[in-house]
Amino acid sequence: MSVYSATLTVMINAARKAGRQLARDFGEVENLQSSVKGAGDFVTAADIRAEETIRDELMRARPAYGWLGEETGETKGKDPQRRWIVDPLDGTTNFMHGLPHFAVSIGLETKGEATAGVIFDPAKNELFVAEKGGGAWLNDRRIRVSARRDMLESLLATGLPFAAKKTLPDTLQDLAKLLPETAGVRRFGAAALDLAYVAAGRYEAFWERELNAWDMAAGIVIAREAGALVSDLNGEQDMLSRGEVIVATPDLFEPIRQRLLR
Ligand code: IPD
Ligand code: CA
Ligand code: CA
């Protein structure tokens, strides 16, 4: 059992509060599935409401911090060194289709580095948390990356481009290289949970080519604190600015990254 810092506790409370709201809204989405109009507008409203809840909680506790949220954008803080990075609902397409795989993601950036993260999956009641130097935790149990070393036994996850994303050719090449050499590649549809699942040892690696800072900030800390290596596809630490990430167990990180180079 871990003792979390005051800041992490604020983040956890905000994530749980927004998560409870989303769980209620998810029940309503399931009812709307069969209506002709669908759940689109309702989900957009739920997403915005969740961000408002998180913002109220976090900014009340730490009013000087800056803010970057998917729905409300960026607000500079009086404290130039600290910034919340928030995705109130990661996995929106799943949520909208009644698929119970989505999460609230709250990251804290300190001097340009992600230093604390909370990811809450209300449908499975799974809370992933980490703070730099304090280890990674799932529902108060310490988590570690998987010990599998063999590429052929390793399970990977990625995000597949949709709509007008330009990364389709690169992603198809990634899959052509990695599918024959691994136990498989999953696409679950919530990048924050993908990072958390590598931390929990559920799969050995995750990469995605076109992400936003709010998809990754919390998960990067959680994965790293669980013993994963994390970088952009060039092996640098510019994940948030380049909008891409690879995260993997130490043994499999370089072999997989090499196969993603162009
Ligand atoms: C999306 C999910 C998805 C990833 C997309 C993201 P959203 O976030 O994380 O897994 O493939 O790139 O945009 O829109 O559900 O918050
Ligand atoms: Ca997202
Ligand atoms: Ca989102």
PDB file of C-alpha atoms and ligand atoms in Angstrom, residues 70 87 89-93 159-160 162 165 187 189-192 194 208 210-211 215, ligand 1:
ATOM      1  CA  GLU A  70      -8.430  18.517 -24.750  1.00  0.00           C
ATOM      2  CA  ASP A  87      -7.899  14.181 -21.305  1.00  0.00           C
ATOM      3  CA  LEU A  89     -12.403  11.018 -21.784  1.00  0.00           C
ATOM      4  CA  ASP A  90      -9.831   8.950 -23.630  1.00  0.00           C
ATOM      5  CA  GLY A  91     -11.458   6.304 -25.808  1.00  0.00           C
ATOM      6  CA  THR A  92     -14.397   8.447 -26.961  1.00  0.00           C
ATOM      7  CA  THR A  93     -15.220   6.189 -29.896  1.00  0.00           C
ATOM      8  CA  GLY A 159      -3.406   2.959 -32.525  1.00  0.00           C
ATOM      9  CA  LEU A 160      -4.694   2.632 -36.073  1.00  0.00           C
ATOM     10  CA  PHE A 162      -8.818   6.822 -38.694  1.00  0.00           C
ATOM     11  CA  LYS A 165      -4.917  10.879 -40.385  1.00  0.00           C
ATOM     12  CA  ARG A 187      -5.975  -1.948 -31.078  1.00  0.00           C
ATOM     13  CA  GLY A 189      -8.818   2.472 -28.738  1.00  0.00           C
ATOM     14  CA  ALA A 190      -7.681   4.333 -25.610  1.00  0.00           C
ATOM     15  CA  ALA A 191      -4.034   5.407 -25.743  1.00  0.00           C
ATOM     16  CA  ALA A 192      -3.867   6.321 -22.040  1.00  0.00           C
ATOM     17  CA  ASP A 194      -2.462   1.358 -23.658  1.00  0.00           C
ATOM     18  CA  GLU A 208       1.393   5.251 -31.797  1.00  0.00           C
ATOM     19  CA  GLU A 210      -0.197  10.602 -34.104  1.00  0.00           C
ATOM     20  CA  LEU A 211      -1.165  11.434 -30.542  1.00  0.00           C
ATOM     21  CA  ASP A 215      -3.242  11.153 -24.533  1.00  0.00           C
TER      22      ASP A 215
HETATM   23  C1  IPD B   1      -7.964   8.766 -29.007  1.00  0.00           C
HETATM   24  C2  IPD B   1      -7.602   7.429 -28.389  1.00  0.00           C
HETATM   25  C3  IPD B   1      -7.161   6.452 -29.452  1.00  0.00           C
HETATM   26  C4  IPD B   1      -6.018   6.989 -30.296  1.00  0.00           C
HETATM   27  C5  IPD B   1      -6.387   8.343 -30.878  1.00  0.00           C
HETATM   28  C6  IPD B   1      -6.794   9.321 -29.781  1.00  0.00           C
HETATM   29  P1  IPD B   1      -9.849  10.266 -27.773  1.00  0.00           P
HETATM   30  O1  IPD B   1      -8.307   9.715 -27.998  1.00  0.00           O
HETATM   31  O2  IPD B   1      -6.570   7.562 -27.444  1.00  0.00           O
HETATM   32  O3  IPD B   1      -6.732   5.232 -28.884  1.00  0.00           O
HETATM   33  O4  IPD B   1      -5.750   6.091 -31.331  1.00  0.00           O
HETATM   34  O5  IPD B   1      -5.274   8.852 -31.574  1.00  0.00           O
HETATM   35  O6  IPD B   1      -7.162  10.551 -30.371  1.00  0.00           O
HETATM   36  O7  IPD B   1     -10.194  11.049 -29.022  1.00  0.00           O
HETATM   37  O8  IPD B   1     -10.677   9.070 -27.580  1.00  0.00           O
HETATM   38  O9  IPD B   1      -9.691  11.133 -26.584  1.00  0.00           O
END
